Amino acid sequence: RVAAPSARPSTRRGGVRAPVRAAPIVRAMAAKDEKKTLVKVCGVTTPEDATQAASAGADFIGMILWPKSKRSIPLDVAKQVADAAKAAGATPIGVFVDESAEEIVAACEAVGIDHAQLHGDNARAALTDLPMKIKAVYVVSAAKDGAIVTPMPGDEEKLCEDRRTKLSGAGGWKAAIDWVNGPRRTIDWLLVDGVVAGSGETYDWTNLRVPRGCSRKGWILAGGLDPANVGDAIGSCKPTAVDVASGVADEGGVKKDPAKVDAFIANAKSASMEMA
């Protein structure tokens, strides 16, 4: 009796079933995921808004911990927001303006977060005194014409050379431990915002020139983004992530409008997929 031929392509080699090779497909899917534009919803003031934004697909939830902002929240509320963000799968970020390194670290520990956004001169100056366990989002401002007007964080080549020097020699193992808990030497994210942060004003994204390689994980576009223009902004600048605050706020300008949040995230992800 002759067996009917199988409709499937044979996976046998010399009588031994060969393993199905899905690795190329997996790698292709992973590469596509890496190209997706991340979304940060900033100025979140309640756990409910954090849960809604994260559930809609936000990757980061920003909380203003600078007391002079209209969207500022106290540390006890920030902890609730951070917990809600993490429970829904997003990374919470604390935003600082005038605080010292000691104040930033203390606030992060109290809230239970490890990401600090350095949005003012004093906060940016604290960068080198922040321990490496704090992930730094370094903010620079762009003028109306798209020209970056804030100095970059520093000479990364020199900082890396300093690290190599400390790691060499007999005491290198100790230097490696000190590197994690000691002073910060690099930034994780570069965020480009308008000169007046949180104002909802846009600038010329087409003229924006972001220095490549100045941060470990990429750069974030902010400044006047909303559900209507985020797709064009992503197509024009191709940022690693986009940041929105005023563009998804309700009429009061503080709490988030769930419909706007949903639309912003959906349009950002759609524009990202079109580029992939």
PDB file of C-alpha atoms in Angstrom:
ATOM      1  CA  ARG A   1       0.000   0.000   0.000  1.00  0.00           C
ATOM      2  CA  VAL A   2       1.385   3.381  -1.008  1.00  0.00           C
ATOM      3  CA  ALA A   3       0.860   6.282   1.358  1.00  0.00           C
ATOM      4  CA  ALA A   4      -0.685   9.397  -0.094  1.00  0.00           C
ATOM      5  CA  PRO A   5       1.770  12.233  -0.527  1.00  0.00           C
ATOM      6  CA  SER A   6       1.651  14.843   2.211  1.00  0.00           C
ATOM      7  CA  ALA A   7       0.397  18.327   1.365  1.00  0.00           C
ATOM      8  CA  ARG A   8       3.071  19.794   3.606  1.00  0.00           C
ATOM      9  CA  PRO A   9       6.647  20.357   2.481  1.00  0.00           C
ATOM     10  CA  SER A  10       8.863  17.650   3.902  1.00  0.00           C
ATOM     11  CA  THR A  11      10.895  18.547   6.925  1.00  0.00           C
ATOM     12  CA  ARG A  12      12.908  15.323   6.871  1.00  0.00           C
ATOM     13  CA  ARG A  13      16.572  15.083   6.045  1.00  0.00           C
ATOM     14  CA  GLY A  14      17.872  11.561   5.539  1.00  0.00           C
ATOM     15  CA  GLY A  15      14.925  10.081   7.447  1.00  0.00           C
ATOM     16  CA  VAL A  16      15.394  12.490  10.400  1.00  0.00           C
ATOM     17  CA  ARG A  17      12.870  15.237  10.971  1.00  0.00           C
ATOM     18  CA  ALA A  18      14.622  18.587  10.659  1.00  0.00           C
ATOM     19  CA  PRO A  19      13.735  21.352  13.093  1.00  0.00           C
ATOM     20  CA  VAL A  20      11.493  24.117  11.757  1.00  0.00           C
ATOM     21  CA  ARG A  21      13.598  27.249  11.424  1.00  0.00           C
ATOM     22  CA  ALA A  22      11.541  30.181  12.696  1.00  0.00           C
ATOM     23  CA  ALA A  23      14.508  32.288  13.797  1.00  0.00           C
ATOM     24  CA  PRO A  24      14.530  34.563  10.712  1.00  0.00           C
ATOM     25  CA  ILE A  25      10.831  35.305  11.253  1.00  0.00           C
ATOM     26  CA  VAL A  26      11.395  36.004  14.935  1.00  0.00           C
ATOM     27  CA  ARG A  27      14.306  38.302  14.147  1.00  0.00           C
ATOM     28  CA  ALA A  28      12.246  40.164  11.557  1.00  0.00           C
ATOM     29  CA  MET A  29       9.414  40.656  14.034  1.00  0.00           C
ATOM     30  CA  ALA A  30      11.842  41.844  16.705  1.00  0.00           C
ATOM     31  CA  ALA A  31      13.427  44.312  14.284  1.00  0.00           C
ATOM     32  CA  LYS A  32       9.986  45.639  13.404  1.00  0.00           C
ATOM     33  CA  ASP A  33       9.136  46.091  17.091  1.00  0.00           C
ATOM     34  CA  GLU A  34      12.373  48.013  17.613  1.00  0.00           C
ATOM     35  CA  LYS A  35      11.261  50.523  14.975  1.00  0.00           C
ATOM     36  CA  LYS A  36       7.990  51.301  16.728  1.00  0.00           C
ATOM     37  CA  THR A  37       7.772  54.844  18.033  1.00  0.00           C
ATOM     38  CA  LEU A  38       7.312  54.872  21.798  1.00  0.00           C
ATOM     39  CA  VAL A  39       4.800  57.186  23.492  1.00  0.00           C
ATOM     40  CA  LYS A  40       5.186  59.221  26.677  1.00  0.00           C
ATOM     41  CA  VAL A  41       2.141  60.891  28.252  1.00  0.00           C
ATOM     42  CA  CYS A  42       3.415  63.598  30.594  1.00  0.00           C
ATOM     43  CA  GLY A  43       1.881  65.738  33.312  1.00  0.00           C
ATOM     44  CA  VAL A  44      -0.250  62.874  34.618  1.00  0.00           C
ATOM     45  CA  THR A  45      -1.815  63.807  37.966  1.00  0.00           C
ATOM     46  CA  THR A  46      -4.000  60.851  38.988  1.00  0.00           C
ATOM     47  CA  PRO A  47      -3.641  57.060  39.136  1.00  0.00           C
ATOM     48  CA  GLU A  48      -6.768  56.773  36.982  1.00  0.00           C
ATOM     49  CA  ASP A  49      -5.208  58.835  34.186  1.00  0.00           C
ATOM     50  CA  ALA A  50      -2.037  56.762  34.432  1.00  0.00           C
ATOM     51  CA  THR A  51      -3.946  53.494  34.145  1.00  0.00           C
ATOM     52  CA  GLN A  52      -5.993  54.756  31.191  1.00  0.00           C
ATOM     53  CA  ALA A  53      -2.977  56.035  29.263  1.00  0.00           C
ATOM     54  CA  ALA A  54      -0.868  52.948  29.914  1.00  0.00           C
ATOM     55  CA  SER A  55      -3.747  50.622  29.024  1.00  0.00           C
ATOM     56  CA  ALA A  56      -4.176  52.542  25.757  1.00  0.00           C
ATOM     57  CA  GLY A  57      -0.548  51.826  24.884  1.00  0.00           C
ATOM     58  CA  ALA A  58       1.568  54.561  26.486  1.00  0.00           C
ATOM     59  CA  ASP A  59       5.106  53.342  27.181  1.00  0.00           C
ATOM     60  CA  PHE A  60       6.023  56.086  29.666  1.00  0.00           C
ATOM     61  CA  ILE A  61       3.996  58.081  32.192  1.00  0.00           C
ATOM     62  CA  GLY A  62       5.480  61.427  33.225  1.00  0.00           C
ATOM     63  CA  MET A  63       4.790  63.076  36.588  1.00  0.00           C
ATOM     64  CA  ILE A  64       5.754  66.693  37.340  1.00  0.00           C
ATOM     65  CA  LEU A  65       7.532  66.774  40.709  1.00  0.00           C
ATOM     66  CA  TRP A  66       8.561  70.428  40.406  1.00  0.00           C
ATOM     67  CA  PRO A  67       6.189  72.256  42.780  1.00  0.00           C
ATOM     68  CA  LYS A  68       5.745  75.400  40.651  1.00  0.00           C
ATOM     69  CA  SER A  69       3.997  73.638  37.768  1.00  0.00           C
ATOM     70  CA  LYS A  70       0.206  73.635  37.490  1.00  0.00           C
ATOM     71  CA  ARG A  71       0.437  69.870  36.913  1.00  0.00           C
ATOM     72  CA  SER A  72       2.705  69.250  39.911  1.00  0.00           C
ATOM     73  CA  ILE A  73       1.753  66.490  42.336  1.00  0.00           C
ATOM     74  CA  PRO A  74       3.109  65.693  45.836  1.00  0.00           C
ATOM     75  CA  LEU A  75       5.305  62.660  46.356  1.00  0.00           C
ATOM     76  CA  ASP A  76       2.587  60.550  47.973  1.00  0.00           C
ATOM     77  CA  VAL A  77       0.280  61.050  44.990  1.00  0.00           C
ATOM     78  CA  ALA A  78       3.204  60.513  42.609  1.00  0.00           C
ATOM     79  CA  LYS A  79       3.806  57.108  44.205  1.00  0.00           C
ATOM     80  CA  GLN A  80       0.193  56.153  43.515  1.00  0.00           C
ATOM     81  CA  VAL A  81       0.525  57.322  39.904  1.00  0.00           C
ATOM     82  CA  ALA A  82       3.814  55.453  39.495  1.00  0.00           C
ATOM     83  CA  ASP A  83       2.347  52.264  40.954  1.00  0.00           C
ATOM     84  CA  ALA A  84      -0.645  52.499  38.605  1.00  0.00           C
ATOM     85  CA  ALA A  85       1.633  53.064  35.603  1.00  0.00           C
ATOM     86  CA  LYS A  86       3.803  50.071  36.437  1.00  0.00           C
ATOM     87  CA  ALA A  87       0.778  47.851  37.073  1.00  0.00           C
ATOM     88  CA  ALA A  88      -0.489  48.691  33.572  1.00  0.00           C
ATOM     89  CA  GLY A  89       2.891  48.029  31.938  1.00  0.00           C
ATOM     90  CA  ALA A  90       4.310  51.558  31.560  1.00  0.00           C
ATOM     91  CA  THR A  91       7.491  53.123  32.948  1.00  0.00           C
ATOM     92  CA  PRO A  92       6.924  56.106  35.275  1.00  0.00           C
ATOM     93  CA  ILE A  93       9.210  59.131  34.967  1.00  0.00           C
ATOM     94  CA  GLY A  94       9.642  62.003  37.429  1.00  0.00           C
ATOM     95  CA  VAL A  95      10.139  65.480  35.944  1.00  0.00           C
ATOM     96  CA  PHE A  96      12.479  67.904  37.719  1.00  0.00           C
ATOM     97  CA  VAL A  97      13.460  71.524  37.036  1.00  0.00           C
ATOM     98  CA  ASP A  98      15.300  73.233  39.913  1.00  0.00           C
ATOM     99  CA  GLU A  99      16.142  70.280  42.136  1.00  0.00           C
ATOM    100  CA  SER A 100      19.633  69.219  43.187  1.00  0.00           C
ATOM    101  CA  ALA A 101      20.976  65.707  42.646  1.00  0.00           C
ATOM    102  CA  GLU A 102      20.283  64.857  46.283  1.00  0.00           C
ATOM    103  CA  GLU A 103      16.683  66.063  45.986  1.00  0.00           C
ATOM    104  CA  ILE A 104      16.147  64.157  42.734  1.00  0.00           C
ATOM    105  CA  VAL A 105      17.471  60.895  44.189  1.00  0.00           C
ATOM    106  CA  ALA A 106      15.419  61.313  47.362  1.00  0.00           C
ATOM    107  CA  ALA A 107      12.245  61.980  45.368  1.00  0.00           C
ATOM    108  CA  CYS A 108      12.838  58.996  43.079  1.00  0.00           C
ATOM    109  CA  GLU A 109      13.357  56.711  46.056  1.00  0.00           C
ATOM    110  CA  ALA A 110      10.216  58.022  47.789  1.00  0.00           C
ATOM    111  CA  VAL A 111       8.081  57.547  44.668  1.00  0.00           C
ATOM    112  CA  GLY A 112       9.658  54.213  43.705  1.00  0.00           C
ATOM    113  CA  ILE A 113      10.946  55.215  40.259  1.00  0.00           C
ATOM    114  CA  ASP A 114      14.302  55.023  38.525  1.00  0.00           C
ATOM    115  CA  HIS A 115      13.760  57.507  35.645  1.00  0.00           C
ATOM    116  CA  ALA A 116      14.370  61.250  36.127  1.00  0.00           C
ATOM    117  CA  GLN A 117      13.648  63.894  33.480  1.00  0.00           C
ATOM    118  CA  LEU A 118      16.018  66.860  33.852  1.00  0.00           C
ATOM    119  CA  HIS A 119      14.046  69.800  32.479  1.00  0.00           C
ATOM    120  CA  GLY A 120      15.714  72.909  33.909  1.00  0.00           C
ATOM    121  CA  ASP A 121      19.195  74.369  34.260  1.00  0.00           C
ATOM    122  CA  ASN A 122      19.655  73.239  37.862  1.00  0.00           C
ATOM    123  CA  ALA A 123      18.317  69.745  37.186  1.00  0.00           C
ATOM    124  CA  ARG A 124      20.541  69.401  34.108  1.00  0.00           C
ATOM    125  CA  ALA A 125      23.521  70.565  36.150  1.00  0.00           C
ATOM    126  CA  ALA A 126      22.805  67.731  38.583  1.00  0.00           C
ATOM    127  CA  LEU A 127      23.404  65.113  35.878  1.00  0.00           C
ATOM    128  CA  THR A 128      26.992  64.242  36.763  1.00  0.00           C
ATOM    129  CA  ASP A 129      26.072  63.808  40.435  1.00  0.00           C
ATOM    130  CA  LEU A 130      23.238  61.369  39.772  1.00  0.00           C
ATOM    131  CA  PRO A 131      24.014  57.686  40.360  1.00  0.00           C
ATOM    132  CA  MET A 132      23.878  55.400  37.345  1.00  0.00           C
ATOM    133  CA  LYS A 133      20.888  53.583  38.845  1.00  0.00           C
ATOM    134  CA  ILE A 134      18.819  56.657  37.934  1.00  0.00           C
ATOM    135  CA  LYS A 135      17.987  56.651  34.201  1.00  0.00           C
ATOM    136  CA  ALA A 136      18.391  60.225  32.942  1.00  0.00           C
ATOM    137  CA  VAL A 137      16.124  61.925  30.400  1.00  0.00           C
ATOM    138  CA  TYR A 138      18.052  65.079  29.458  1.00  0.00           C
ATOM    139  CA  VAL A 139      15.900  67.904  28.061  1.00  0.00           C
ATOM    140  CA  VAL A 140      17.073  70.481  25.530  1.00  0.00           C
ATOM    141  CA  SER A 141      15.045  73.309  23.998  1.00  0.00           C
ATOM    142  CA  ALA A 142      14.478  74.132  20.336  1.00  0.00           C
ATOM    143  CA  ALA A 143      13.670  77.633  19.085  1.00  0.00           C
ATOM    144  CA  LYS A 144      10.779  78.314  16.713  1.00  0.00           C
ATOM    145  CA  ASP A 145      13.048  77.591  13.731  1.00  0.00           C
ATOM    146  CA  GLY A 146      13.973  74.161  15.137  1.00  0.00           C
ATOM    147  CA  ALA A 147      17.505  75.102  16.192  1.00  0.00           C
ATOM    148  CA  ILE A 148      18.557  73.515  19.499  1.00  0.00           C
ATOM    149  CA  VAL A 149      19.552  76.301  21.899  1.00  0.00           C
ATOM    150  CA  THR A 150      20.467  74.277  25.012  1.00  0.00           C
ATOM    151  CA  PRO A 151      24.033  72.967  25.494  1.00  0.00           C
ATOM    152  CA  MET A 152      24.424  69.221  25.214  1.00  0.00           C
ATOM    153  CA  PRO A 153      25.352  67.256  28.349  1.00  0.00           C
ATOM    154  CA  GLY A 154      29.079  66.945  27.741  1.00  0.00           C
ATOM    155  CA  ASP A 155      32.011  65.299  26.029  1.00  0.00           C
ATOM    156  CA  GLU A 156      30.917  61.655  25.894  1.00  0.00           C
ATOM    157  CA  GLU A 157      34.238  60.478  24.422  1.00  0.00           C
ATOM    158  CA  LYS A 158      36.143  61.927  27.352  1.00  0.00           C
ATOM    159  CA  LEU A 159      33.682  60.418  29.827  1.00  0.00           C
ATOM    160  CA  CYS A 160      34.026  56.984  28.234  1.00  0.00           C
ATOM    161  CA  GLU A 161      37.813  57.271  28.299  1.00  0.00           C
ATOM    162  CA  ASP A 162      37.645  58.144  32.000  1.00  0.00           C
ATOM    163  CA  ARG A 163      35.572  55.013  32.570  1.00  0.00           C
ATOM    164  CA  ARG A 164      38.058  52.817  30.682  1.00  0.00           C
ATOM    165  CA  THR A 165      40.886  54.240  32.791  1.00  0.00           C
ATOM    166  CA  LYS A 166      39.033  53.513  36.042  1.00  0.00           C
ATOM    167  CA  LEU A 167      38.203  49.966  34.969  1.00  0.00           C
ATOM    168  CA  SER A 168      41.793  49.113  34.097  1.00  0.00           C
ATOM    169  CA  GLY A 169      44.370  47.813  36.538  1.00  0.00           C
ATOM    170  CA  ALA A 170      44.127  45.646  39.627  1.00  0.00           C
ATOM    171  CA  GLY A 171      41.287  47.649  41.139  1.00  0.00           C
ATOM    172  CA  GLY A 172      39.134  47.533  38.032  1.00  0.00           C
ATOM    173  CA  TRP A 173      36.589  45.177  39.561  1.00  0.00           C
ATOM    174  CA  LYS A 174      35.875  47.722  42.305  1.00  0.00           C
ATOM    175  CA  ALA A 175      35.588  50.520  39.761  1.00  0.00           C
ATOM    176  CA  ALA A 176      32.932  48.514  37.936  1.00  0.00           C
ATOM    177  CA  ILE A 177      30.833  48.397  41.111  1.00  0.00           C
ATOM    178  CA  ASP A 178      31.466  52.083  41.822  1.00  0.00           C
ATOM    179  CA  TRP A 179      30.375  52.901  38.260  1.00  0.00           C
ATOM    180  CA  VAL A 180      26.815  51.729  38.961  1.00  0.00           C
ATOM    181  CA  ASN A 181      26.455  53.492  42.301  1.00  0.00           C
ATOM    182  CA  GLY A 182      28.789  56.384  41.617  1.00  0.00           C
ATOM    183  CA  PRO A 183      28.403  59.599  39.611  1.00  0.00           C
ATOM    184  CA  ARG A 184      26.521  59.468  36.302  1.00  0.00           C
ATOM    185  CA  ARG A 185      28.522  59.844  33.112  1.00  0.00           C
ATOM    186  CA  THR A 186      25.990  59.389  30.289  1.00  0.00           C
ATOM    187  CA  ILE A 187      22.316  60.080  29.493  1.00  0.00           C
ATOM    188  CA  ASP A 188      19.726  57.471  28.586  1.00  0.00           C
ATOM    189  CA  TRP A 189      17.360  59.657  26.580  1.00  0.00           C
ATOM    190  CA  LEU A 190      17.579  63.082  24.939  1.00  0.00           C
ATOM    191  CA  LEU A 191      14.251  64.958  24.892  1.00  0.00           C
ATOM    192  CA  VAL A 192      13.802  67.938  22.558  1.00  0.00           C
ATOM    193  CA  ASP A 193      11.057  70.368  23.622  1.00  0.00           C
ATOM    194  CA  GLY A 194      10.023  73.911  22.759  1.00  0.00           C
ATOM    195  CA  VAL A 195      11.516  76.837  24.646  1.00  0.00           C
ATOM    196  CA  VAL A 196       8.345  77.157  26.763  1.00  0.00           C
ATOM    197  CA  ALA A 197       7.718  73.605  27.956  1.00  0.00           C
ATOM    198  CA  GLY A 198       4.085  72.591  28.416  1.00  0.00           C
ATOM    199  CA  SER A 199       2.800  75.566  26.436  1.00  0.00           C
ATOM    200  CA  GLY A 200       1.464  73.499  23.554  1.00  0.00           C
ATOM    201  CA  GLU A 201       3.447  75.599  21.070  1.00  0.00           C
ATOM    202  CA  THR A 202       5.089  73.845  18.129  1.00  0.00           C
ATOM    203  CA  TYR A 203       8.344  74.616  16.364  1.00  0.00           C
ATOM    204  CA  ASP A 204       9.802  73.745  12.954  1.00  0.00           C
ATOM    205  CA  TRP A 205      10.317  69.984  13.195  1.00  0.00           C
ATOM    206  CA  THR A 206      11.564  69.817   9.594  1.00  0.00           C
ATOM    207  CA  ASN A 207      14.593  71.909  10.544  1.00  0.00           C
ATOM    208  CA  LEU A 208      15.372  69.954  13.715  1.00  0.00           C
ATOM    209  CA  ARG A 209      18.847  68.407  13.759  1.00  0.00           C
ATOM    210  CA  VAL A 210      19.269  66.018  16.672  1.00  0.00           C
ATOM    211  CA  PRO A 211      22.853  64.910  17.385  1.00  0.00           C
ATOM    212  CA  ARG A 212      23.107  61.165  16.825  1.00  0.00           C
ATOM    213  CA  GLY A 213      24.690  58.956  19.426  1.00  0.00           C
ATOM    214  CA  CYS A 214      24.372  61.486  22.243  1.00  0.00           C
ATOM    215  CA  SER A 215      22.187  59.170  24.338  1.00  0.00           C
ATOM    216  CA  ARG A 216      22.064  55.461  25.071  1.00  0.00           C
ATOM    217  CA  LYS A 217      18.469  54.722  24.048  1.00  0.00           C
ATOM    218  CA  GLY A 218      17.446  57.406  21.580  1.00  0.00           C
ATOM    219  CA  TRP A 219      15.611  60.719  21.532  1.00  0.00           C
ATOM    220  CA  ILE A 220      12.125  61.967  22.359  1.00  0.00           C
ATOM    221  CA  LEU A 221      10.214  64.619  20.402  1.00  0.00           C
ATOM    222  CA  ALA A 222       8.048  67.006  22.449  1.00  0.00           C
ATOM    223  CA  GLY A 223       6.498  70.427  22.009  1.00  0.00           C
ATOM    224  CA  GLY A 224       2.995  71.147  20.741  1.00  0.00           C
ATOM    225  CA  LEU A 225       2.138  67.584  19.797  1.00  0.00           C
ATOM    226  CA  ASP A 226      -1.504  66.515  19.686  1.00  0.00           C
ATOM    227  CA  PRO A 227      -3.598  63.763  18.071  1.00  0.00           C
ATOM    228  CA  ALA A 228      -3.872  65.715  14.813  1.00  0.00           C
ATOM    229  CA  ASN A 229      -0.177  66.418  14.184  1.00  0.00           C
ATOM    230  CA  VAL A 230       1.687  63.540  15.838  1.00  0.00           C
ATOM    231  CA  GLY A 231       1.605  61.440  12.670  1.00  0.00           C
ATOM    232  CA  ASP A 232       3.217  64.196  10.590  1.00  0.00           C
ATOM    233  CA  ALA A 233       5.781  64.829  13.328  1.00  0.00           C
ATOM    234  CA  ILE A 234       6.810  61.167  13.397  1.00  0.00           C
ATOM    235  CA  GLY A 235       7.018  61.024   9.622  1.00  0.00           C
ATOM    236  CA  SER A 236       9.136  64.185   9.513  1.00  0.00           C
ATOM    237  CA  CYS A 237      11.529  63.586  12.408  1.00  0.00           C
ATOM    238  CA  LYS A 238      11.441  59.823  12.972  1.00  0.00           C
ATOM    239  CA  PRO A 239      12.041  60.130  16.730  1.00  0.00           C
ATOM    240  CA  THR A 240      12.494  57.163  19.030  1.00  0.00           C
ATOM    241  CA  ALA A 241       9.555  58.402  21.098  1.00  0.00           C
ATOM    242  CA  VAL A 242       7.009  61.225  21.243  1.00  0.00           C
ATOM    243  CA  ASP A 243       5.907  63.144  24.324  1.00  0.00           C
ATOM    244  CA  VAL A 244       2.545  64.822  24.922  1.00  0.00           C
ATOM    245  CA  ALA A 245       1.056  66.809  27.806  1.00  0.00           C
ATOM    246  CA  SER A 246      -1.140  69.797  26.852  1.00  0.00           C
ATOM    247  CA  GLY A 247      -2.190  68.111  23.624  1.00  0.00           C
ATOM    248  CA  VAL A 248      -4.234  65.483  25.483  1.00  0.00           C
ATOM    249  CA  ALA A 249      -5.453  67.579  28.427  1.00  0.00           C
ATOM    250  CA  ASP A 250      -9.100  68.346  29.098  1.00  0.00           C
ATOM    251  CA  GLU A 251     -10.554  71.867  29.040  1.00  0.00           C
ATOM    252  CA  GLY A 252      -9.094  72.586  32.469  1.00  0.00           C
ATOM    253  CA  GLY A 253      -5.594  71.901  31.168  1.00  0.00           C
ATOM    254  CA  VAL A 254      -4.560  69.544  33.983  1.00  0.00           C
ATOM    255  CA  LYS A 255      -6.399  66.236  33.881  1.00  0.00           C
ATOM    256  CA  LYS A 256      -6.207  64.089  30.771  1.00  0.00           C
ATOM    257  CA  ASP A 257      -9.013  63.656  28.241  1.00  0.00           C
ATOM    258  CA  PRO A 258      -9.263  59.881  27.672  1.00  0.00           C
ATOM    259  CA  ALA A 259     -10.524  60.290  24.098  1.00  0.00           C
ATOM    260  CA  LYS A 260      -7.580  62.543  23.216  1.00  0.00           C
ATOM    261  CA  VAL A 261      -5.126  60.148  24.875  1.00  0.00           C
ATOM    262  CA  ASP A 262      -6.551  57.207  22.935  1.00  0.00           C
ATOM    263  CA  ALA A 263      -6.424  59.140  19.649  1.00  0.00           C
ATOM    264  CA  PHE A 264      -2.868  60.378  20.220  1.00  0.00           C
ATOM    265  CA  ILE A 265      -1.506  56.925  20.979  1.00  0.00           C
ATOM    266  CA  ALA A 266      -3.408  55.296  18.121  1.00  0.00           C
ATOM    267  CA  ASN A 267      -2.202  57.902  15.597  1.00  0.00           C
ATOM    268  CA  ALA A 268       1.380  57.677  16.863  1.00  0.00           C
ATOM    269  CA  LYS A 269       1.446  53.881  16.604  1.00  0.00           C
ATOM    270  CA  SER A 270      -0.201  54.008  13.169  1.00  0.00           C
ATOM    271  CA  ALA A 271       2.389  56.463  11.837  1.00  0.00           C
ATOM    272  CA  SER A 272       5.134  54.311  13.304  1.00  0.00           C
ATOM    273  CA  MET A 273       3.809  51.176  11.589  1.00  0.00           C
ATOM    274  CA  GLU A 274       3.644  52.990   8.244  1.00  0.00           C
ATOM    275  CA  MET A 275       7.385  53.698   8.488  1.00  0.00           C
ATOM    276  CA  ALA A 276       8.300  50.123   9.485  1.00  0.00           C
TER     277      ALA A 276
END
